[in-house]
Coordinates of C-alpha atoms in Angstrom, one line a residue:
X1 CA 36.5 7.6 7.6
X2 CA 34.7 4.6 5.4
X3 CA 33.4 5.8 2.4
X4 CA 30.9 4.9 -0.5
X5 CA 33.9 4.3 -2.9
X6 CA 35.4 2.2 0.1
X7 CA 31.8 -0.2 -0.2
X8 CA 32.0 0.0 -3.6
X9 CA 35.5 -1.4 -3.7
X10 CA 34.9 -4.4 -1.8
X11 CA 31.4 -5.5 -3.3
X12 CA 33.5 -5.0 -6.6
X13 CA 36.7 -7.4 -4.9
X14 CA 34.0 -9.9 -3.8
X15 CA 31.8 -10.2 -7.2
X16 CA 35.2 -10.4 -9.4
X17 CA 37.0 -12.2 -7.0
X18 CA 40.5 -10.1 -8.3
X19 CA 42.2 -6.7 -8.9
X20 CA 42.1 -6.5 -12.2
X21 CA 38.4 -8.0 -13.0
X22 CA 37.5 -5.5 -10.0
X23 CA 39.4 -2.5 -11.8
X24 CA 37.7 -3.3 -14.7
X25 CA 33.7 -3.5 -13.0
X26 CA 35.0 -0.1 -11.5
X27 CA 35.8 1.7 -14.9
X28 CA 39.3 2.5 -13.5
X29 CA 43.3 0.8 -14.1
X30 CA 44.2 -1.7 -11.7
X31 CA 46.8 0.6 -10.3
X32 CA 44.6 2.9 -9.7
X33 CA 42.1 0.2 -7.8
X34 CA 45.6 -1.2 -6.2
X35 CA 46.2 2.5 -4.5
X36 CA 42.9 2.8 -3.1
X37 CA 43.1 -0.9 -1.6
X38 CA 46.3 0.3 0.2
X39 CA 44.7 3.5 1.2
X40 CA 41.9 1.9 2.5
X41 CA 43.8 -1.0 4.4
X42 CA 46.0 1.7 5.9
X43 CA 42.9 2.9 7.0
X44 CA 42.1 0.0 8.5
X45 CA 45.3 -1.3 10.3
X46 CA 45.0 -4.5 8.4
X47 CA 44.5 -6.3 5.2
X48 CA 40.9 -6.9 3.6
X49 CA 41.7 -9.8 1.3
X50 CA 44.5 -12.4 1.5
X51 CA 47.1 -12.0 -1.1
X52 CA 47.7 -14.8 -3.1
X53 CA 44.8 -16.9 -2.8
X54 CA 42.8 -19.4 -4.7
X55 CA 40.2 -18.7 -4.3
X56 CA 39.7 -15.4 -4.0
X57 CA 38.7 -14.8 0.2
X58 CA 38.3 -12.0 2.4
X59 CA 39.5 -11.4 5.3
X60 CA 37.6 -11.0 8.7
X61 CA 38.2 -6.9 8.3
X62 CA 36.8 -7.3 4.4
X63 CA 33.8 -9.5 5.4
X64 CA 32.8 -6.8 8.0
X65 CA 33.1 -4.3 5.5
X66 CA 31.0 -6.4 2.7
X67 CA 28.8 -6.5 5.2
X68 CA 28.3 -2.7 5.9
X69 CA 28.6 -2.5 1.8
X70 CA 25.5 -5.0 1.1
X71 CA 23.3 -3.3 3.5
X72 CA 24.4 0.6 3.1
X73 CA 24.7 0.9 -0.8
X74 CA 21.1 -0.6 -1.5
X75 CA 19.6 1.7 0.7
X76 CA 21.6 4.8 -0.9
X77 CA 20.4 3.4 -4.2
X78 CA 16.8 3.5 -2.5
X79 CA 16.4 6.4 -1.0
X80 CA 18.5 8.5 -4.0
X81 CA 15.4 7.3 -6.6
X82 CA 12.9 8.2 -3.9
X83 CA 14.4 11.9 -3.6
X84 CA 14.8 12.7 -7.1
X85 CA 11.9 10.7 -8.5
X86 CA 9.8 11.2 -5.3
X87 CA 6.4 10.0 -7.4
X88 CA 7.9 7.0 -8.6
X89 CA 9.8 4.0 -6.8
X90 CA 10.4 -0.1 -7.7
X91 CA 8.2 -2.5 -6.1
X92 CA 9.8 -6.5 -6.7
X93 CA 7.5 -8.8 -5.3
X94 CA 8.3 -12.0 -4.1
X95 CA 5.7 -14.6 -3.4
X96 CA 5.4 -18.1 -1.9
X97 CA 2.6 -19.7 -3.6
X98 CA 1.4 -19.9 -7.2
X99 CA -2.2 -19.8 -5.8
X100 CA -1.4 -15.7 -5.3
X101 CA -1.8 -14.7 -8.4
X102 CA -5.7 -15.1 -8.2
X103 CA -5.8 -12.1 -6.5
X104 CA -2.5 -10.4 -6.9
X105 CA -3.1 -10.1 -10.8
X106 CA -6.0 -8.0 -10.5
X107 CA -4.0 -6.0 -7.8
X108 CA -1.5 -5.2 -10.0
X109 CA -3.9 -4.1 -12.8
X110 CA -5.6 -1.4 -10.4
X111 CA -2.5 -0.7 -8.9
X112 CA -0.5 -0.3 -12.3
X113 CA -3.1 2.8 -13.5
X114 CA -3.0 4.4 -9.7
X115 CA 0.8 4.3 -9.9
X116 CA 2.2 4.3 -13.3
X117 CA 5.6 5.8 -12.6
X118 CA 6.3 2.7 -10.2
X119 CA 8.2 -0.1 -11.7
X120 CA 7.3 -3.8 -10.3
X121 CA 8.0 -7.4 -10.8
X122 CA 7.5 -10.7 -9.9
X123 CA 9.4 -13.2 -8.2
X124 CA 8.3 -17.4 -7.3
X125 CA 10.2 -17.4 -4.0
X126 CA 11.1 -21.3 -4.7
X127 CA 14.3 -21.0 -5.2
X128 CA 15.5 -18.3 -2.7
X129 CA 14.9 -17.1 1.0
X130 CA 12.6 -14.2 0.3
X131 CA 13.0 -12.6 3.8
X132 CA 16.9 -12.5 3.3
X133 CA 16.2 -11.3 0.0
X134 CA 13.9 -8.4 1.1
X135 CA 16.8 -7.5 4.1
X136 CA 19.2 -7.7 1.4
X137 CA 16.9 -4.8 -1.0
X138 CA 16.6 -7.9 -3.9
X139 CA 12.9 -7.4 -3.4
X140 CA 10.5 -4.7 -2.0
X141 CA 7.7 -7.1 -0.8
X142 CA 7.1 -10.3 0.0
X143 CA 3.9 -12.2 -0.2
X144 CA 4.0 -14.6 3.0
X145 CA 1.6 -16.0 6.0
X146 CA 4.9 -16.7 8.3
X147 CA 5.3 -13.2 9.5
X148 CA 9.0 -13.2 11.7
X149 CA 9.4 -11.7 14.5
X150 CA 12.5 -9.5 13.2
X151 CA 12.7 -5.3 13.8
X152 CA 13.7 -5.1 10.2
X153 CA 10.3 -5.8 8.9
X154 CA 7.0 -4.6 8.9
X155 CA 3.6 -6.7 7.7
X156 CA 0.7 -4.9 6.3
X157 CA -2.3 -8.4 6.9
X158 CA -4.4 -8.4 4.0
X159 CA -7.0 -11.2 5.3
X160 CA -7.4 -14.6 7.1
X161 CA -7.8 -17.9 5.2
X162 CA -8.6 -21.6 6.1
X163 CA -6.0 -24.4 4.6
X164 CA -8.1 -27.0 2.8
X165 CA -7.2 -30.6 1.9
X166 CA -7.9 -31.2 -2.0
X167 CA -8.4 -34.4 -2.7
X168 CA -10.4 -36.5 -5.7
X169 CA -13.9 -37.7 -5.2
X170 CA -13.1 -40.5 -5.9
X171 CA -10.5 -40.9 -2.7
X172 CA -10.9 -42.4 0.4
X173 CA -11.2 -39.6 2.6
X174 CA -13.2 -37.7 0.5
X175 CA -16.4 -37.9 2.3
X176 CA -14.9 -37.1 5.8
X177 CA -16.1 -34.0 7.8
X178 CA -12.7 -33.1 8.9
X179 CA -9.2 -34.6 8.5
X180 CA -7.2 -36.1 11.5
X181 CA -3.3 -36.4 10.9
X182 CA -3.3 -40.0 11.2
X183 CA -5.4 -40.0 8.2
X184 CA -2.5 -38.2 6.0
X185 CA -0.1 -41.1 6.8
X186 CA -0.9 -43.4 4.2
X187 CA -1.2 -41.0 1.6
X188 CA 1.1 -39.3 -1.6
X189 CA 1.1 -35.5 -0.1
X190 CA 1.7 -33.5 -3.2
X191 CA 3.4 -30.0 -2.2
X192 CA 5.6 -26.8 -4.2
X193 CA 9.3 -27.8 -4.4
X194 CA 10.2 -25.7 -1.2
X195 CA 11.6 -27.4 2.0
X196 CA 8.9 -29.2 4.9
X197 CA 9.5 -26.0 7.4
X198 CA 8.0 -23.7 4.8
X199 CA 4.9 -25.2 4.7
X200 CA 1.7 -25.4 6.5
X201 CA 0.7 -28.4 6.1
X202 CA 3.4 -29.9 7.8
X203 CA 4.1 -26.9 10.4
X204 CA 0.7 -26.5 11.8
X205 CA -1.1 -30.2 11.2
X206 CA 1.2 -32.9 10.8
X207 CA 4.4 -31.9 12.9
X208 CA 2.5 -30.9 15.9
X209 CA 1.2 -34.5 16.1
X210 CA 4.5 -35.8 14.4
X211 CA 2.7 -37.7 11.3
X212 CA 4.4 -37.8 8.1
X213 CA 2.5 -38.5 5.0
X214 CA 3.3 -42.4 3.0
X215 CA 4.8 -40.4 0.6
X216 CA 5.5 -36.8 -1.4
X217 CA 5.9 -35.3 -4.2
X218 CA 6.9 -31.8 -5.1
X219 CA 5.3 -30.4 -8.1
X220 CA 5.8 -27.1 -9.3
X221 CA 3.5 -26.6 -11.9
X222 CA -0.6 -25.7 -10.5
X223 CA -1.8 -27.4 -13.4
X224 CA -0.1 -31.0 -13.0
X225 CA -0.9 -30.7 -9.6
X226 CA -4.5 -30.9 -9.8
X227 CA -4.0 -33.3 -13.0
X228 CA -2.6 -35.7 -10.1
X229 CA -5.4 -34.9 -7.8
X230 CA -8.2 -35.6 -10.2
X231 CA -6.3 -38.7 -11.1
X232 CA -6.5 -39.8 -7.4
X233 CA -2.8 -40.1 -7.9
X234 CA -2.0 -37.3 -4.3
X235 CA -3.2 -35.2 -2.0
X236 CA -2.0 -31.0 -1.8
X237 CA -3.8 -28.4 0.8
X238 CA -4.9 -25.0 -0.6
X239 CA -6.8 -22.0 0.1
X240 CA -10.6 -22.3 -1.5
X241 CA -10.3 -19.3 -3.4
X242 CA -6.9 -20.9 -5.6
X243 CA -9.2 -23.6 -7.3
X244 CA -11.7 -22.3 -10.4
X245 CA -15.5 -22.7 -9.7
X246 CA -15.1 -25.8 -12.4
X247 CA -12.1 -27.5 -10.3
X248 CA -14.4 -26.9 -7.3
X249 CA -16.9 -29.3 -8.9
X250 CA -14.5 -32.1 -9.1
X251 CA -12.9 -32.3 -6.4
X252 CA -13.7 -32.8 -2.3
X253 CA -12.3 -30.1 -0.2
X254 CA -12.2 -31.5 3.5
X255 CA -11.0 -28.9 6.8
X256 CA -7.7 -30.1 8.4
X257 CA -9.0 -31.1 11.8
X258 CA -12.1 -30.4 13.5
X259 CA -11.5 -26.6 13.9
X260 CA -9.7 -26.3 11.1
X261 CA -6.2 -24.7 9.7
X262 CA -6.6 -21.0 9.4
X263 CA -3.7 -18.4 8.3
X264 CA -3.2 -15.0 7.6
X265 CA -1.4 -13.7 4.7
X266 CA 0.9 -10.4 5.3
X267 CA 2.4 -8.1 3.0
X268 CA 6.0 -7.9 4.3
X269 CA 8.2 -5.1 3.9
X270 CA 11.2 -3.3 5.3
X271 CA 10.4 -1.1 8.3
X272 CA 11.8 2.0 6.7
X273 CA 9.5 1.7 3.5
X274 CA 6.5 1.3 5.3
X275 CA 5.4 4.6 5.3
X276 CA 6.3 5.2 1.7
X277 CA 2.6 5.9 -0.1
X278 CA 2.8 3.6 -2.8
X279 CA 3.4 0.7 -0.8
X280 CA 0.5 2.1 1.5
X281 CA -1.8 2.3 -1.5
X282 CA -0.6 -1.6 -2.7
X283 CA -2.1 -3.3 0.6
X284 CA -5.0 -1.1 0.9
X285 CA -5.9 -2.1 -3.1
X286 CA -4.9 -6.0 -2.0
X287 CA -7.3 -5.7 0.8
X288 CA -10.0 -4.4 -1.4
X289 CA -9.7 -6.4 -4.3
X290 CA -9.4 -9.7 -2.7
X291 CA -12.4 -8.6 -0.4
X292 CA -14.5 -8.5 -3.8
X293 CA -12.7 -11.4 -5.6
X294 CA -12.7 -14.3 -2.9
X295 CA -14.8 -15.8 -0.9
X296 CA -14.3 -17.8 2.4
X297 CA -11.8 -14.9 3.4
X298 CA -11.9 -12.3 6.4
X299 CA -10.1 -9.0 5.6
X300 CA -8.1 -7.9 8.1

């Protein structure tokens, strides 16, 4: 029978990439990690990693069991902090979009006082695939509007919110009533440094009627981002509620066609931690805090 030590073996194997840096991660003597390698392959009627290679690699019997590993020891981890600290619990959130933290900050504050025993953080899922990270127990809780249609999650929708186009007054679409996407082709789209298919702009305006802007630029920081719009210098779509009631003065905000782009932004989690009452309690205080912090929203 496979056991933890077993998962803890060949997560240790993988990470080190050899017996003795694996030993060593393990707290035991490389002979010792070397007799429960053979036990465990004897178990298995086969090798799990191929002797004598460079680089380290697995076999198709030790991926299998990484596998089990990567998915069966977080959730141990989990569910062992749950039972003996039953009031307490982590919470990593991951989110897609800088513009969040208008209402996630004050989220957190009344959610910190509610839940004090609960350690959180925050992640800019720029760099990473936040779903695979959630599957994987990296995070707890992503902040997304592309719910997937995948049994391992559930979504807790905090509200509905329309996609604006935020442009300078000064720009040549800025007195439109709506935008078409033919109007977006000879402009400088300015977007977060993430990949086309993870944004709205393009999924549900500009690929549908396949239009790609002149141009586009990916900035990461907020603040350059509207330093570029104000300079007539790009284009970027955002919620209303992500711009300051000064920035709102200086710029034109113009609907992305005639009925305009509307989302809904979901609290994802994994299905078994839905029920847990802290997470409950996080999207009921996201619901009611952005319900009294932003306008031009629907809560769901």
């Amino acid at each position: 029978m496979i056991e933890i030590s077993h998962l803890k073996l060949i997560q240790a194997l993988n990470k080190q990439g050899n017996v003795s840096g694996a030993a060593d991660s393990l707290f035991i003597t490389q002979s010792a990690l070397s007799h429960q390698i053979k036990k465990l392959e004897d178990l298995l009627d086969g090798s799990i990693f191929v002797r004598h290679s460079d680089p380290f690699k697995l076999t198709p019997q030790g991926k299998k069991l990484l596998e089990l590993a990567n998915d069966v020891l977080p959730r141990i981890e989990m569910t062992e902090k749950q039972l003996i600290h039953p009031e307490g619990g982590r919470l990593n959130i991951a989110i897609e979009c800088h513009s969040c933290f208008d209402w996630l900050i004050p989220t957190l504050d009344v959610f910190r006082e509610k839940q004090p025993k609960v350690d959180f953080d925050l992640s800019l899922a720029f760099s990473f695939e936040p779903m695979e990270a959630l599957k994987n127990y990296d995070v707890d809780m992503v902040v997304t509007s592309d719910p997937l249609d995948d049994k391992q999650f559930e979504y807790f929708p905090l509200f509905d919110y329309q996609m604006l186009m935020v442009m300078s007054l000064d720009s040549a679409l800025a007195k439109k009533p709506y935008l078409t996407p033919g109007d977006i082709k000879d402009q400088t789209l300015l977007t977060y440094p993430v990949s086309h298919d993870r944004l709205d702009v393009f999924n549900y305006f500009l690929k549908p009627a396949k239009v790609n802007p002149k141009t586009t630029r990916k900035v990461e920081l907020p603040l350059m981002m509207m330093q570029l719009v104000l300079n007539n210098q790009g284009i970027v779509t955002m919620p209303q509620w992500a711009l300051t009631d000064e920035q709102k003065t200086k710029v034109s905000l113009i609907p992305l066609g005639k009925n305009g782009v509307w989302r809904t932004l979901y609290l994802a989690v994994r299905a078994g931690d839905k029920e847990l009452i802290y997470i409950k309690e996080f999207a009921n205080i996201a619901k009611c805090v952005s319900s009294k912090n932003l306008n031009d929203i629907n809560v769901k």
